[in-house]
Short mmCIF file of C-alpha atoms in Angstrom, two decimals:
data_model
loop_
_atom_site.label_atom_id
_atom_site.label_comp_id
_atom_site.label_asym_id
_atom_site.label_seq_id
_atom_site.Cartn_x
_atom_site.Cartn_y
_atom_site.Cartn_z
CA MET A 1 82.74 110.14 70.83
CA THR A 2 82.57 106.74 69.04
CA MET A 3 80.34 104.20 69.81
CA VAL A 4 81.56 100.60 68.97
CA PRO A 5 79.38 97.62 68.72
CA ALA A 6 80.42 94.38 69.74
CA GLY A 7 83.26 92.17 67.85
CA THR A 8 85.36 89.39 68.02
CA PRO A 9 87.23 88.49 71.11
CA ALA A 10 91.19 89.65 71.44
CA ASN A 11 92.61 86.50 71.95
CA ASP A 12 91.40 85.52 68.10
CA THR A 13 94.05 87.91 66.72
CA LYS A 14 97.74 87.17 66.39
CA SER A 15 100.04 89.98 66.82
CA THR A 16 104.11 90.72 66.96
CA THR A 17 105.76 92.96 69.13
CA PRO A 18 106.03 96.26 67.00
CA ALA A 19 109.44 97.82 66.02
CA LYS A 20 108.61 101.28 67.54
CA ILE A 21 106.30 101.95 70.65
CA GLU A 22 103.57 104.42 69.53
CA SER A 23 101.06 103.64 72.17
CA VAL A 24 100.76 101.84 75.59
CA CYS A 25 97.92 100.36 77.36
CA VAL A 26 97.75 101.13 81.23
CA TYR A 27 95.53 99.03 83.23
CA CYS A 28 94.97 100.58 86.67
CA GLY A 29 92.16 101.01 89.65
CA SER A 30 89.53 102.99 89.49
CA GLY A 31 90.15 104.25 93.12
CA LYS A 32 93.47 105.69 94.50
CA GLY A 33 94.44 103.04 96.76
CA LEU A 34 95.57 103.87 100.59
CA ASN A 35 99.39 104.62 99.35
CA THR A 36 99.81 108.15 97.85
CA SER A 37 102.78 106.76 95.92
CA TYR A 38 100.43 104.82 93.47
CA ALA A 39 98.67 108.04 92.20
CA VAL A 40 102.20 109.59 92.10
CA ALA A 41 103.44 106.66 89.85
CA ALA A 42 100.23 107.41 87.68
CA ARG A 43 100.85 110.51 87.06
CA LYS A 44 104.64 110.45 86.32
CA LEU A 45 103.93 107.56 83.87
CA GLY A 46 101.28 109.79 82.10
CA LYS A 47 103.51 112.70 81.67
CA ALA A 48 106.37 110.09 80.54
CA LEU A 49 104.37 108.82 77.80
CA ALA A 50 103.09 112.73 76.77
CA ASP A 51 107.00 113.46 76.90
CA ASN A 52 107.66 110.72 74.14
CA ASN A 53 104.85 111.23 72.20
CA ILE A 54 103.44 107.82 72.84
CA ARG A 55 99.63 107.60 73.08
CA LEU A 56 97.63 106.14 76.35
CA ILE A 57 95.00 103.46 76.09
CA TYR A 58 93.13 103.43 78.96
CA GLY A 59 89.57 102.07 80.47
CA GLY A 60 88.13 105.85 79.83
CA GLY A 61 87.18 106.84 83.33
CA SER A 62 88.11 109.93 85.46
CA LEU A 63 88.34 108.53 88.81
CA GLY A 64 90.99 107.11 90.74
CA LEU A 65 94.37 106.33 89.01
CA MET A 66 92.79 106.02 85.50
CA GLY A 67 91.96 109.43 85.67
CA GLU A 68 95.18 110.52 87.25
CA VAL A 69 97.41 108.68 84.57
CA ALA A 70 95.10 110.14 81.62
CA ARG A 71 95.02 113.78 83.18
CA ALA A 72 98.70 113.82 83.61
CA SER A 73 99.18 112.74 80.08
CA LEU A 74 96.70 115.20 79.00
CA GLY A 75 98.11 118.31 80.94
CA ALA A 76 101.72 117.44 79.35
CA GLY A 77 100.19 117.60 75.76
CA GLY A 78 99.94 113.91 75.03
CA LYS A 79 97.01 111.92 73.31
CA VAL A 80 94.76 109.67 75.02
CA THR A 81 92.54 107.13 74.15
CA GLY A 82 89.67 106.24 76.39
CA ILE A 83 87.71 102.81 75.41
CA ILE A 84 84.84 102.24 78.27
CA PRO A 85 81.45 100.11 78.41
CA GLU A 86 78.33 102.31 78.28
CA PHE A 87 77.18 100.56 81.19
CA LEU A 88 80.13 101.63 83.18
CA GLY A 89 80.02 105.57 82.12
CA ASN A 90 78.13 106.83 84.88
CA ARG A 91 80.09 104.75 87.28
CA GLU A 92 83.48 105.26 86.83
CA LEU A 93 82.66 108.84 85.26
CA MET A 94 83.85 108.71 81.68
CA LEU A 95 86.51 111.36 81.18
CA LYS A 96 85.21 113.46 78.03
CA ASP A 97 88.42 115.85 77.69
CA VAL A 98 90.37 112.69 76.19
CA ASP A 99 91.05 113.05 72.57
CA GLU A 100 89.48 110.18 71.32
CA LEU A 101 86.50 108.79 73.73
CA ILE A 102 84.83 105.03 72.36
CA VAL A 103 82.01 103.78 74.31
CA VAL A 104 81.75 100.03 73.47
CA GLU A 105 78.79 97.61 74.14
CA ASN A 106 80.21 95.29 76.76
CA MET A 107 83.73 94.35 78.27
CA HIS A 108 84.95 92.11 75.98
CA THR A 109 84.76 94.56 73.29
CA ARG A 110 86.70 97.16 75.38
CA LYS A 111 89.43 94.65 75.87
CA GLN A 112 89.55 93.73 72.52
CA LEU A 113 89.83 97.57 71.33
CA MET A 114 92.65 98.13 74.43
CA PHE A 115 94.50 95.24 73.04
CA ASP A 116 94.34 95.95 69.32
CA ARG A 117 95.21 99.83 70.01
CA ALA A 118 98.37 99.10 72.01
CA ASP A 119 101.93 98.16 71.56
CA ALA A 120 102.44 97.40 75.10
CA PHE A 121 100.78 97.01 78.23
CA VAL A 122 101.57 98.49 81.97
CA ALA A 123 99.73 97.26 85.08
CA LEU A 124 99.37 99.94 87.94
CA PRO A 125 97.98 99.02 91.39
CA GLY A 126 94.39 98.29 91.08
CA GLY A 127 91.47 95.90 92.03
CA ILE A 128 89.97 92.48 90.62
CA GLY A 129 89.28 94.37 87.25
CA THR A 130 92.87 95.40 86.97
CA LEU A 131 94.33 91.91 88.15
CA GLU A 132 91.78 90.21 85.33
CA GLU A 133 93.14 92.46 82.51
CA LEU A 134 96.77 91.99 83.55
CA VAL A 135 96.16 87.80 83.61
CA GLU A 136 94.69 87.81 80.24
CA GLN A 137 97.95 89.55 78.61
CA LEU A 138 99.95 87.21 80.43
CA THR A 139 98.18 84.54 79.59
CA TRP A 140 97.71 85.42 75.55
CA SER A 141 101.55 85.67 75.71
CA GLN A 142 102.20 82.52 77.12
CA LEU A 143 99.97 80.89 74.65
CA GLY A 144 102.09 82.73 71.75
CA ARG A 145 99.16 85.13 70.95
CA HIS A 146 101.21 88.16 71.24
CA ALA A 147 104.59 89.47 71.95
CA LYS A 148 104.13 92.79 72.98
CA PRO A 149 105.85 94.02 76.27
CA ILE A 150 104.06 93.84 79.41
CA VAL A 151 105.22 95.95 82.56
CA ILE A 152 104.12 95.02 86.27
CA ALA A 153 104.93 98.37 88.23
CA ASN A 154 105.27 97.07 91.81
CA ILE A 155 104.79 100.25 93.21
CA ASN A 156 105.58 100.20 96.98
CA GLY A 157 105.43 96.42 96.75
CA PHE A 158 101.70 96.39 95.77
CA TRP A 159 102.22 93.49 93.11
CA ASP A 160 104.52 91.21 95.76
CA GLN A 161 101.51 88.34 96.40
CA PHE A 162 100.69 88.25 92.81
CA LEU A 163 104.13 87.71 92.02
CA SER A 164 104.57 85.37 95.03
CA LEU A 165 101.73 83.19 93.64
CA LEU A 166 103.10 83.20 90.28
CA ALA A 167 106.33 81.37 91.62
CA HIS A 168 104.48 78.95 93.75
CA MET A 169 102.48 77.95 90.54
CA LYS A 170 106.02 77.24 88.49
CA GLN A 171 107.12 75.60 91.72
CA GLU A 172 104.28 73.46 91.50
CA THR A 173 105.00 72.84 87.71
CA PHE A 174 101.91 74.64 86.90
CA ILE A 175 103.63 77.06 84.90
CA ARG A 176 105.95 74.44 83.07
CA ASP A 177 109.43 75.04 81.47
CA GLY A 178 108.70 76.38 77.82
CA LEU A 179 105.64 77.69 78.89
CA ASP A 180 107.16 80.52 80.99
CA VAL A 181 105.33 83.90 81.78
CA HIS A 182 106.76 86.80 79.84
CA PHE A 183 106.74 90.28 81.77
CA THR A 184 108.92 92.32 83.41
CA VAL A 185 108.62 93.88 86.83
CA VAL A 186 109.62 97.57 87.89
CA ASP A 187 109.46 99.20 91.13
CA SER A 188 109.43 102.86 90.04
CA ALA A 189 107.45 104.67 87.42
CA GLU A 190 110.54 106.14 86.07
CA ALA A 191 111.69 102.62 85.03
CA ILE A 192 108.28 101.75 83.29
CA LEU A 193 108.79 103.21 79.69
CA PRO A 194 112.73 102.10 79.64
CA ALA A 195 111.73 98.55 80.49
CA ILE A 196 109.20 98.69 77.52
CA LEU A 197 111.35 100.09 75.08
CA LYS A 198 113.56 97.65 76.14
CA ALA A 199 111.32 94.67 75.68
CA ALA A 200 110.26 96.10 72.55
CA VAL A 201 112.28 93.73 69.95
CA PRO A 202 110.50 92.48 66.90
CA GLU A 203 109.77 88.82 67.04
CA LYS A 204 107.36 86.15 65.73
CA PRO A 205 104.80 84.49 68.36
CA ALA A 206 105.26 80.76 69.12
CA ALA A 207 103.41 78.59 66.69
CA GLU A 208 100.12 77.64 68.71
CA GLU A 209 100.32 74.33 67.83
CA ASN A 210 103.74 74.07 69.52
CA VAL A 211 102.87 75.91 72.76
CA LEU A 212 99.63 73.85 72.95
CA ARG A 213 101.15 70.34 72.52
CA LYS A 214 103.01 71.44 76.34
CA PHE A 215 99.83 71.26 78.10
#
């Protein structure tokens, strides 16, 4: 277990899409939700990452979908990095069986490390924390701060209302041409990894000055 002090906010770092996906950050709930398909999808994703020698980066807890995806990856022989703030250690019951457990001072440092360590991002069903993490990555991508693949796993239509909200924002011109939100939506666990690999084309991020001029 490693202790990491607070550091620079993640959005101070630019990053291009890697040519090879070696690690994937999975955002998901510390609960399992009402529909059993969510946990099934988490387990399938964890195994798929392990089977393809891709490290799982996640929030470090043992409960809910977080625990499901991590244990599935470990059970299939995969590598797992858990990153958790010290104050959440007891609440989310940090999973100590992972091969790398990093305990940090606060949520900002957690998100910094998750961003830095990941080559792509996946949002499984979850609560407000999962939503916040997803929206943050979408925003940084929109602003040209990174070009890493972002996949929304719309299991059993979980993200339908969120996708409708994005469409409404675009219709109302708050998401304007040239400031599109870049992500891929899939509706099954089996489609997540292929979507990531398809999106992993090396490219330079948009110049920050050009992006900001569009606001």
